[in-house]
Tab-separated table of C-alpha atoms in Angstrom:
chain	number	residue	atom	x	y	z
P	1	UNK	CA	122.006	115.031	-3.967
P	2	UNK	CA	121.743	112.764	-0.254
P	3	UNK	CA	122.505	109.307	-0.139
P	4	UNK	CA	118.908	108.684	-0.848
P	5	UNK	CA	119.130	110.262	-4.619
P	6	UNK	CA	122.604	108.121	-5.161
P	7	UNK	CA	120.362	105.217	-4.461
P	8	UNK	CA	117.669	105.850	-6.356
P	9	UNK	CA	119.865	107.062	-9.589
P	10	UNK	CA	122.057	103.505	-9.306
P	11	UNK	CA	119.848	101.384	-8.348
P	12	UNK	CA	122.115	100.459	-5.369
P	13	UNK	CA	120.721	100.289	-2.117
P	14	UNK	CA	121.713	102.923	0.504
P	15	UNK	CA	123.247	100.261	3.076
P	16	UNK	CA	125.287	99.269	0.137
P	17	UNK	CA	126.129	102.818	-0.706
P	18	UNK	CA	127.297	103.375	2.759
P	19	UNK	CA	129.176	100.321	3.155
P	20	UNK	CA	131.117	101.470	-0.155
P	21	UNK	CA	131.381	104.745	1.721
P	22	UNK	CA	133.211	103.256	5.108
P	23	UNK	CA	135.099	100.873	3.180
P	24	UNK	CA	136.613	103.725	0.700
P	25	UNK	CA	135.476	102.185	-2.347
P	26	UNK	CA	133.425	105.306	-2.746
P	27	UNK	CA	135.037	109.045	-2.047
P	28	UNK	CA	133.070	111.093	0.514
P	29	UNK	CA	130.881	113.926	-0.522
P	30	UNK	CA	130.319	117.158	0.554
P	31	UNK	CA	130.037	117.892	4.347
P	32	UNK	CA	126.141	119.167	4.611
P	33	UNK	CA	126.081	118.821	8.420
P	34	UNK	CA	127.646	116.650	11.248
P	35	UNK	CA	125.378	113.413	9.686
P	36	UNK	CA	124.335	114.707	5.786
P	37	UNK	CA	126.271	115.382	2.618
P	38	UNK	CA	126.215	116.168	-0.441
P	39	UNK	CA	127.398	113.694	-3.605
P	40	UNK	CA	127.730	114.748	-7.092
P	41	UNK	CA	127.631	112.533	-10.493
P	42	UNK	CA	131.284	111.268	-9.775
P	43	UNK	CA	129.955	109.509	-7.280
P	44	UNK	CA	127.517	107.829	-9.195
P	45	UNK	CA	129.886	107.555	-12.171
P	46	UNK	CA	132.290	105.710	-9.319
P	47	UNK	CA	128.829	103.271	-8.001
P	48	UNK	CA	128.219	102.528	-11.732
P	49	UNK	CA	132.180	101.622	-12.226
P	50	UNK	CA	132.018	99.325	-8.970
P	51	UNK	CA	129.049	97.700	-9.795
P	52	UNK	CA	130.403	96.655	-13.232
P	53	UNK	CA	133.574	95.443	-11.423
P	54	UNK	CA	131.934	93.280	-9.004
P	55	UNK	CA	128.658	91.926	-10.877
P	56	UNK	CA	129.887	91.812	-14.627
P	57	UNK	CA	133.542	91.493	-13.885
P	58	UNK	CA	133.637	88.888	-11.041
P	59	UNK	CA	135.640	90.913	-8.519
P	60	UNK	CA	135.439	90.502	-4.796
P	61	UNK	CA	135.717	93.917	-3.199
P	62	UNK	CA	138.905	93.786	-2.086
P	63	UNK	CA	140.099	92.812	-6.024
P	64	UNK	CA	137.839	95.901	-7.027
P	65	UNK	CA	139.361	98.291	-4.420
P	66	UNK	CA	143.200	97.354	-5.441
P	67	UNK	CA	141.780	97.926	-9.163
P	68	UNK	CA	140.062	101.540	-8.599
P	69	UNK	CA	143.240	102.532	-6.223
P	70	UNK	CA	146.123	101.202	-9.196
P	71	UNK	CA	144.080	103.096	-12.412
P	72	UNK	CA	144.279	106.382	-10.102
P	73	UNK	CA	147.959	105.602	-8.462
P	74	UNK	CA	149.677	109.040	-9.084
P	75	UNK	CA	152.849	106.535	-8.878
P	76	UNK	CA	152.053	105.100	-12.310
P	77	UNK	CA	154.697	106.178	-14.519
P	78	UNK	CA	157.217	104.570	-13.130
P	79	UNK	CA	155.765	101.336	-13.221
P	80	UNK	CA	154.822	99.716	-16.802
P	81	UNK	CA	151.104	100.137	-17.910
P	82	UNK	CA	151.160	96.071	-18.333
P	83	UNK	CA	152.806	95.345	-15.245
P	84	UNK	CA	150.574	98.003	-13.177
P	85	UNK	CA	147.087	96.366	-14.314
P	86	UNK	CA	148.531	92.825	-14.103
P	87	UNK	CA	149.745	93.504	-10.452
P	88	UNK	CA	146.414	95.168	-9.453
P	89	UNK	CA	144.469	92.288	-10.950
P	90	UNK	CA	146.381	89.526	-9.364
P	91	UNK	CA	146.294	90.307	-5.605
P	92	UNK	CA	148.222	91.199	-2.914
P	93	UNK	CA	150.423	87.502	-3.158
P	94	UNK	CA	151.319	89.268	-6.654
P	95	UNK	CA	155.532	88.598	-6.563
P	96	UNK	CA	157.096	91.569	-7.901
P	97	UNK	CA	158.558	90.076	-11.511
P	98	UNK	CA	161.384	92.607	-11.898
P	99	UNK	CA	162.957	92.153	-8.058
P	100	UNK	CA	166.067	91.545	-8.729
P	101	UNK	CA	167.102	89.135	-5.629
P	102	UNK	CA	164.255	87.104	-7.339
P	103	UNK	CA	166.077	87.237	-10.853
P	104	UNK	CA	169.308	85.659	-8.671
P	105	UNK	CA	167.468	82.182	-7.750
P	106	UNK	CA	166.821	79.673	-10.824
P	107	UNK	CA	163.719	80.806	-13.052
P	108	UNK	CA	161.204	78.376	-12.281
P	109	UNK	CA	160.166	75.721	-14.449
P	110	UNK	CA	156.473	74.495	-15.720
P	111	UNK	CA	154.596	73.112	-18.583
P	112	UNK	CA	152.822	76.441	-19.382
P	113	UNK	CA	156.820	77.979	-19.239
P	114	UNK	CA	158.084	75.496	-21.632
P	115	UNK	CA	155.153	75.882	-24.273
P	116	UNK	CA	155.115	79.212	-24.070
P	117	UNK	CA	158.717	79.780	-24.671
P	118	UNK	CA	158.400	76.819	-27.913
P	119	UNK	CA	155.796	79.282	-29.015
P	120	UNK	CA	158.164	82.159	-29.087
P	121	UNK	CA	156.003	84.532	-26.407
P	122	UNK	CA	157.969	86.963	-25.020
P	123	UNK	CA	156.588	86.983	-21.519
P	124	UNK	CA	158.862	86.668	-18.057
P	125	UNK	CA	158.939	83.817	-17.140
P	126	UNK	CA	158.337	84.679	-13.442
P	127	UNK	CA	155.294	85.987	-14.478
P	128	UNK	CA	152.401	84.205	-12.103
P	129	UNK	CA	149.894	84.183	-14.971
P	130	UNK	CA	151.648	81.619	-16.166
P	131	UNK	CA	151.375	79.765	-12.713
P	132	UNK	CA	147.382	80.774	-13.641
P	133	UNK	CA	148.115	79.126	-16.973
P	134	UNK	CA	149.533	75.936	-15.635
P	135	UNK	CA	146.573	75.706	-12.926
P	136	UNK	CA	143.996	76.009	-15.421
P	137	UNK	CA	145.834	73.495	-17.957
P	138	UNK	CA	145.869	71.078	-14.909
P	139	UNK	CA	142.340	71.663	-14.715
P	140	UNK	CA	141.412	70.443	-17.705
P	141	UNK	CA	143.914	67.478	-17.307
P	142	UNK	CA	141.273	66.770	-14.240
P	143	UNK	CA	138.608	67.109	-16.057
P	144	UNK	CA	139.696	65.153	-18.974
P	145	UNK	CA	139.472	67.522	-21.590
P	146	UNK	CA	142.021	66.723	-24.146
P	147	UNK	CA	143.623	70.169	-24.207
P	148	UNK	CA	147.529	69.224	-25.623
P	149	UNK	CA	150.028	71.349	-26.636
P	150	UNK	CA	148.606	71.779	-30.658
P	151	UNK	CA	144.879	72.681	-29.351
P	152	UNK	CA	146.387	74.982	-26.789
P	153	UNK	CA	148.050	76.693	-30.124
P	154	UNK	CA	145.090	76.955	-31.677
P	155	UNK	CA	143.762	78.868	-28.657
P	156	UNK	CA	146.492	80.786	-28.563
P	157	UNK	CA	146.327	82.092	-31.964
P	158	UNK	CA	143.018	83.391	-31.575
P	159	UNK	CA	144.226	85.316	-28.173
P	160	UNK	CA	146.976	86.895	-29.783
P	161	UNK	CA	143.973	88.660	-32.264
P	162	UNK	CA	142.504	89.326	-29.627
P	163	UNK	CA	145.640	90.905	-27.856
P	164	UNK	CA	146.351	92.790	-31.131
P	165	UNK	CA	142.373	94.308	-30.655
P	166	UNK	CA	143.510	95.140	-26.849
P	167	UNK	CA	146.569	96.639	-27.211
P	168	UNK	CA	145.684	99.018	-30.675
P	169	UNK	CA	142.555	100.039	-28.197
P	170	UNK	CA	145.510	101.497	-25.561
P	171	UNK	CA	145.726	104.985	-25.678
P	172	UNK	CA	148.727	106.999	-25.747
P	173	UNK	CA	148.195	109.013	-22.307
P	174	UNK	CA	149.243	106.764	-19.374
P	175	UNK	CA	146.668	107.364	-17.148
P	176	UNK	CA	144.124	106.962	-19.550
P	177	UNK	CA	145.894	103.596	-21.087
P	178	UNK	CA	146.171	102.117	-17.428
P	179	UNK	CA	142.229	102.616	-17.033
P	180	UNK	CA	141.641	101.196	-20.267
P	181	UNK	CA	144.410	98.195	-20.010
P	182	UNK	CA	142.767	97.474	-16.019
P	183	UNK	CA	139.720	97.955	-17.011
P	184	UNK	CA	139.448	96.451	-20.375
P	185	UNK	CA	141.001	92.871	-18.678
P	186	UNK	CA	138.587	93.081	-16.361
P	187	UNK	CA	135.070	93.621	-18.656
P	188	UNK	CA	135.893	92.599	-21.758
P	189	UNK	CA	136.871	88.829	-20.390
P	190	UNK	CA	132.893	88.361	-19.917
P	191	UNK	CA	131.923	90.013	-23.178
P	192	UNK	CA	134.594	87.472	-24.785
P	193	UNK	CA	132.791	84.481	-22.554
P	194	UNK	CA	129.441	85.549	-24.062
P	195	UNK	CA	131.104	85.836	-27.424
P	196	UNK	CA	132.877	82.251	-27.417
P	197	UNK	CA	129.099	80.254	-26.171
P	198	UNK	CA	127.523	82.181	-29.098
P	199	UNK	CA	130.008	81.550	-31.393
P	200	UNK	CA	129.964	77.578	-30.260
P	201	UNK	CA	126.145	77.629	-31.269
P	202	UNK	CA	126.676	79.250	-34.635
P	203	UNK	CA	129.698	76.810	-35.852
P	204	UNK	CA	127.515	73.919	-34.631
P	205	UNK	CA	124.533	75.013	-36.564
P	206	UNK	CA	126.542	75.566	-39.436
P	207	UNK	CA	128.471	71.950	-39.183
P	208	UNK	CA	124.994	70.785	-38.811
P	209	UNK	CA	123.415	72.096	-41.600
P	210	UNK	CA	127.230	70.933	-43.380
Q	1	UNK	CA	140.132	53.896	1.672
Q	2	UNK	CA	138.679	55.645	4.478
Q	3	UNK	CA	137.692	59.389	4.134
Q	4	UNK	CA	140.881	60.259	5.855
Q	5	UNK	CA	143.089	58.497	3.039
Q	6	UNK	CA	140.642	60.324	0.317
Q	7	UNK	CA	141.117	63.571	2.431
Q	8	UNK	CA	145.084	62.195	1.995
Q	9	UNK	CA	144.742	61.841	-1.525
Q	10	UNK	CA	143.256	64.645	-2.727
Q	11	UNK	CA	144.672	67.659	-0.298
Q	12	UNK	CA	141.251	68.504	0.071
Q	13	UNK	CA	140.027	68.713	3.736
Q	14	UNK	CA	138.171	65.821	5.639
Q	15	UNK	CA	135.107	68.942	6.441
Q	16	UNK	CA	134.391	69.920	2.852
Q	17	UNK	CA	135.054	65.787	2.054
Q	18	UNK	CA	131.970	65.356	4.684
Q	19	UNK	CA	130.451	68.920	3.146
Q	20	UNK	CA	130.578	67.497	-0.566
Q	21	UNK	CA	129.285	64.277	0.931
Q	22	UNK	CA	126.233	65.709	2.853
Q	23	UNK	CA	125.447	68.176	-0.594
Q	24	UNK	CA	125.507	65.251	-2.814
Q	25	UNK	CA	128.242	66.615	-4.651
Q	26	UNK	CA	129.960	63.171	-3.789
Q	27	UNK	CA	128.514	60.196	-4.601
Q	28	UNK	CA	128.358	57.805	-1.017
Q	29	UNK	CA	130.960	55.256	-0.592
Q	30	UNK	CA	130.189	51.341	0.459
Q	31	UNK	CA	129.240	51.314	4.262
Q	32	UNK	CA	131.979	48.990	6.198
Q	33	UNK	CA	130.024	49.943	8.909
Q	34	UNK	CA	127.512	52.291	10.914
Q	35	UNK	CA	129.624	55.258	10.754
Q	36	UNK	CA	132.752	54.069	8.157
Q	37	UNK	CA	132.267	53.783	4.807
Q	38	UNK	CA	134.899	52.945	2.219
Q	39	UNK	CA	136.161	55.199	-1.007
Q	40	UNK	CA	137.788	54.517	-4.185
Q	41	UNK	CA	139.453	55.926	-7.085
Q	42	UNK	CA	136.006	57.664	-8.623
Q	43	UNK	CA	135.892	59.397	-4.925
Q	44	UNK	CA	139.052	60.420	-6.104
Q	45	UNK	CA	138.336	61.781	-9.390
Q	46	UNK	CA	135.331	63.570	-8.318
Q	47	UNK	CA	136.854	65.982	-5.373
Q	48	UNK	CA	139.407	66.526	-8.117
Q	49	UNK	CA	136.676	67.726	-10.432
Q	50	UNK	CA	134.669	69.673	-8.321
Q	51	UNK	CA	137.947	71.433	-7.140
Q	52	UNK	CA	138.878	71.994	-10.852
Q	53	UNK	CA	135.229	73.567	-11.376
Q	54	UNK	CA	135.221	75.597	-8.293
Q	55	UNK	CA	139.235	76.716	-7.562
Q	56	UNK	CA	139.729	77.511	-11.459
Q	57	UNK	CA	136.410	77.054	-13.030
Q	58	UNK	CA	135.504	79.677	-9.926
Q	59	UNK	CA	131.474	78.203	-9.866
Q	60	UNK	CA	130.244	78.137	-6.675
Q	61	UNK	CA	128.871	74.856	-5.015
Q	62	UNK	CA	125.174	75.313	-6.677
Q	63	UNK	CA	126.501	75.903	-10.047
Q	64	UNK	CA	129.034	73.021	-10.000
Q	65	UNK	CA	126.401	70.512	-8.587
Q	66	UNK	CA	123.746	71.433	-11.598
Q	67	UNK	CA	126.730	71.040	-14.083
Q	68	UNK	CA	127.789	67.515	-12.726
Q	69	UNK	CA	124.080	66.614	-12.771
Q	70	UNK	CA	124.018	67.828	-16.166
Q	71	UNK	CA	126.778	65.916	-17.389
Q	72	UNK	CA	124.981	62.652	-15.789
Q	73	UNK	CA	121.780	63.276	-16.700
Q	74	UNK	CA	120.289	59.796	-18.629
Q	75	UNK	CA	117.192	62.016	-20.514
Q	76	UNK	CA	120.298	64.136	-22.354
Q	77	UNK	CA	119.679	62.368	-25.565
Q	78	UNK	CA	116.099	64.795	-25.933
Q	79	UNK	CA	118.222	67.856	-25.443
Q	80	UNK	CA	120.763	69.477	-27.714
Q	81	UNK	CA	124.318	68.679	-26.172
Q	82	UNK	CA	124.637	72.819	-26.521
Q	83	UNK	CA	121.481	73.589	-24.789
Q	84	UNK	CA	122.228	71.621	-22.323
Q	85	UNK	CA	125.580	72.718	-21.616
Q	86	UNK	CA	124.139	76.343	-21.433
Q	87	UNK	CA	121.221	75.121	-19.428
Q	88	UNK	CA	123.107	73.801	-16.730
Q	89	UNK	CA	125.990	76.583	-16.668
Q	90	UNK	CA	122.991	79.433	-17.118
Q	91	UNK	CA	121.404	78.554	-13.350
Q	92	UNK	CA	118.006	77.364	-12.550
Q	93	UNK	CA	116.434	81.359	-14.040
Q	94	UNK	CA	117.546	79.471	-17.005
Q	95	UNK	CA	114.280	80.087	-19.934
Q	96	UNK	CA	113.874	77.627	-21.820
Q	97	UNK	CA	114.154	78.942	-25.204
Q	98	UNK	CA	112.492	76.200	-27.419
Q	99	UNK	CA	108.864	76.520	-25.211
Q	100	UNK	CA	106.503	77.170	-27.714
Q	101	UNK	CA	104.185	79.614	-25.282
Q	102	UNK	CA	107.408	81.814	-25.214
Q	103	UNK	CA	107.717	82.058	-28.891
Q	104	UNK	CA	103.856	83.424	-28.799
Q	105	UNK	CA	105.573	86.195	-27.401
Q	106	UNK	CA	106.895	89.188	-29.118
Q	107	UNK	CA	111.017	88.242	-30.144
Q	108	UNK	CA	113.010	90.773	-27.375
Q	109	UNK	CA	114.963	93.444	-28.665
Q	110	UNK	CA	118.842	94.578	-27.445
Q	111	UNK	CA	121.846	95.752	-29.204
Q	112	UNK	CA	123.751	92.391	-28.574
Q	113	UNK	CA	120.559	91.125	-30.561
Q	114	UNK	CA	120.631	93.649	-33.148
Q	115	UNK	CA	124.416	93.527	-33.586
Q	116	UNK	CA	124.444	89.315	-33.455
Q	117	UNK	CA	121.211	89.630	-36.525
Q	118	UNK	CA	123.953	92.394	-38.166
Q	119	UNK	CA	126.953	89.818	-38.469
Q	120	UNK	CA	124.454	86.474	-39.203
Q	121	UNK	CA	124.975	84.491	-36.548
Q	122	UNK	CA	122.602	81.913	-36.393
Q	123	UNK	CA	121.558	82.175	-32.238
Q	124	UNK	CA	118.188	81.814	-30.488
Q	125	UNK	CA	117.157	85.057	-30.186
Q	126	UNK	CA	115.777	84.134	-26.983
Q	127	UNK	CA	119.516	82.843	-26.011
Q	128	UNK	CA	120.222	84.430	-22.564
Q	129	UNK	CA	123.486	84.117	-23.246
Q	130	UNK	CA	122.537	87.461	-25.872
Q	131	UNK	CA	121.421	89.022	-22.346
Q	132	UNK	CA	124.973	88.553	-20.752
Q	133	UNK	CA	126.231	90.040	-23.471
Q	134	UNK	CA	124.344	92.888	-23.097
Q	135	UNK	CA	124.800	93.087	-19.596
Q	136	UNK	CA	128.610	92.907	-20.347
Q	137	UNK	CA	128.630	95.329	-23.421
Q	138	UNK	CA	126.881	97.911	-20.768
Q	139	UNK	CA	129.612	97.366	-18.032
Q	140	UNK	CA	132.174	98.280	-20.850
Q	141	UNK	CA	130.218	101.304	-21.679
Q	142	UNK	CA	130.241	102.647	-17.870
Q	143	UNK	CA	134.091	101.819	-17.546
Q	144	UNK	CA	134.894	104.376	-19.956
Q	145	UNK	CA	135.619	101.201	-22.702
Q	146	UNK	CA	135.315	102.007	-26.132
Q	147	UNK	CA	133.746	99.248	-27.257
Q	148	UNK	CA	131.593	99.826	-30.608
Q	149	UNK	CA	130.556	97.412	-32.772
Q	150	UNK	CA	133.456	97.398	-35.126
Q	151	UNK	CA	135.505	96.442	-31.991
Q	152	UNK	CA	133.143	93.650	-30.481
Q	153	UNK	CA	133.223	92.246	-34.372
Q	154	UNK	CA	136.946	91.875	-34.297
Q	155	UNK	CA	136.625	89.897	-30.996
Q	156	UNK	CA	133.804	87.922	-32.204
Q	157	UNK	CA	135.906	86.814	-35.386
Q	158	UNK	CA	138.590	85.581	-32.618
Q	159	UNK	CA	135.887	83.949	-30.868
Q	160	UNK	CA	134.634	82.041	-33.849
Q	161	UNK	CA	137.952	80.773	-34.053
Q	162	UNK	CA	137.932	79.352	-30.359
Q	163	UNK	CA	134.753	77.875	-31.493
Q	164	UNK	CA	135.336	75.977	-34.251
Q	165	UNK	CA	138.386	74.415	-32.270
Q	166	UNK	CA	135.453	73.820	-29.325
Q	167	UNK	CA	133.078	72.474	-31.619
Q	168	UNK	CA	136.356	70.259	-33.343
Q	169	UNK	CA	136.747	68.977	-30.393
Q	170	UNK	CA	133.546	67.826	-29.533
Q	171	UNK	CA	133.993	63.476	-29.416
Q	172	UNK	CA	130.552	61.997	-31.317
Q	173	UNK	CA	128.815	60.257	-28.492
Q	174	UNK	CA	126.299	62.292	-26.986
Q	175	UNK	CA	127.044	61.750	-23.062
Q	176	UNK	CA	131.019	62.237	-23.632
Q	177	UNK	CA	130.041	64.857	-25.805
Q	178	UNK	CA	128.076	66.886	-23.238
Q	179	UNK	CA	130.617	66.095	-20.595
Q	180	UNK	CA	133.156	67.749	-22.947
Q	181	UNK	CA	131.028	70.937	-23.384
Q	182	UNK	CA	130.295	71.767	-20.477
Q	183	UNK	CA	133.064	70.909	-18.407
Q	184	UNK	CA	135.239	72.510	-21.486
Q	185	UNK	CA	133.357	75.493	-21.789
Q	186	UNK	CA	133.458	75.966	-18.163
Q	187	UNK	CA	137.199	75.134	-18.013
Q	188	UNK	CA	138.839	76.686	-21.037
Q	189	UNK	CA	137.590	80.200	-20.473
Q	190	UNK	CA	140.738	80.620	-17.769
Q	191	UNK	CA	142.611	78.929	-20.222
Q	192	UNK	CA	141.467	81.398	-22.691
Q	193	UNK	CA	141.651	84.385	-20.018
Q	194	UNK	CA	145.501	83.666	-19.090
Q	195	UNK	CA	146.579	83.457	-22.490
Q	196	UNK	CA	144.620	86.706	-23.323
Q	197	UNK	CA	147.061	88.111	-20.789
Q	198	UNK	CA	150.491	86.634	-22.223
Q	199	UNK	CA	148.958	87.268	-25.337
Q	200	UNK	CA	149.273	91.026	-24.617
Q	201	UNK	CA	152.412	91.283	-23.239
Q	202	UNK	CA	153.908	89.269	-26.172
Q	203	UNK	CA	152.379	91.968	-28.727
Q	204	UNK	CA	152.911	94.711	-26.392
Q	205	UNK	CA	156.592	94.065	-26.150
Q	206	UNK	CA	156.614	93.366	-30.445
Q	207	UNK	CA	155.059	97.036	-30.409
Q	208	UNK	CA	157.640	98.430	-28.540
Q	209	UNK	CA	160.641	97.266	-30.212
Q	210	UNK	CA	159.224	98.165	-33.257
């Protein structure tokens, strides 16, 4: 199909196909002639995938470019599946957690470090989503919303069932489990933000009602 | 202090201080004279806050100005503290789901409101929170995610969990109440999305060693 069939079968306007086009987020079709080609149903498959990225999951399209390039890195192997999603997700500033000149200066130190090691996660302790962790816990500090150490358990209980639901929903195949684990962070975090406001209404209906 | 020692204060640039100023975001100081005026610690508190909501809550300008509003409003008492909240964090397409002339209409349909009817959970099934679920569910769906129903009700057992520690702590007066909704609900979910990450690791690494 031309550009003009892509855009009517996403919904995405053809400006908006062809900046995806020049800024590689989108993989060129067929040659046709020196100004026309051809695309196929991976290409709308792709539009589809980048739409959900940017609109539902809250990427920029830089975030959604480093995601589409690190779920089809022929590289992946050698990298873990966790690290490879986490490092896609968190931007070019990512600092690489297994360097081992970094491992030679003092592990850094936080409150999000210390609770997290009380709690008996085994997570590196380099790893910046605990900086993300500490940010957002100063956040709420800010905002004074009493969020200590025993609520923060609480929370963290109900993210390790939900970590238990993520990781059993891996498959085996690398490739696959990459676009699942990238992915899966990516969407499911707004499907679990819906899930948590709905929730909030039911338990206060219920408490209501006693 | 002049808006130099607030700029001082807060790290927060003496532009955006005269931005936040100009979109009523901040709250004037007392004039000292025609073009000085003088700031004080609730200057303080609120660039902190709007930060909070806009660096880690990640609401643009609009969004964070109709949640402080929200949070101040003096007519809350007539609304729910919850539909508020939702009102305020759902933008100004927001549909009010208690007007009688909607409820003439027929009830909509969607999986998110078949599968929330399926489990019992007492929502509005005009709740447009039910449509970002859908919206969400459907972005899952074009990733490739395997999210059925089974799967979404094993997250939405975790997110009752979250909830009833939300709804715990919820303090009893109304406008400290709403304050603590919104600016929680609004400011936990990167709480919630961070430990969601750890959370993975930790049981990813359990998996591994068995």
């Amino acid at each position: 199909m031309r550009v003009s069939g892509l855009a009517e079968r996403t919904g995405v306007p053809v400006a908006t196909i062809k900046y995806y086009l020049r800024e590689r987020l989108l993989h060129p079709g067929t040659p046709r002639s020196r100004t026309q080609a051809d695309y196929d149903e991976s290409h709308v498959d792709r539009i589809r995938l980048v739409r959900a990225l940017t609109d539902v999951g809250g990427l920029d399209l830089a975030a959604a470019r480093r995601v589409l390039e690190t779920i089809e890195d022929p590289e992946l192997e050698r990298l873990g599946v966790l690290g490879a999603a986490q490092r896609s997700l968190l931007g070019p500033e990512y600092v690489d957690v297994d360097d081992e000149e970094d491992d030679a200066s003092p592990a850094p130190d936080s409150r999000a470090r210390r609770w997290a090691a009380a709690r008996g996660w085994r997570v590196h302790p380099r790893d910046p989503v605990l900086d993300r962790l500490d940010r957002a816990w100063e956040a709420c500090d800010t905002a004074g919303i009493g969020l200590d150490a025993a609520r923060l358990d609480a929370y963290a209980d109900a993210a390790e069932r939900v970590a238990e639901i993520d990781v059993d929903s891996v498959p085996s195949e690398p490739h696959d489990a990459l676009r699942q684990v990238v992915l899966g962070t990516v969407l499911v975090d707004p499907v679990l933000a819906a899930l948590r406001r709905l929730a909030q209404q039911h338990v206060a209906v219920g408490r209501a009602q006693g």
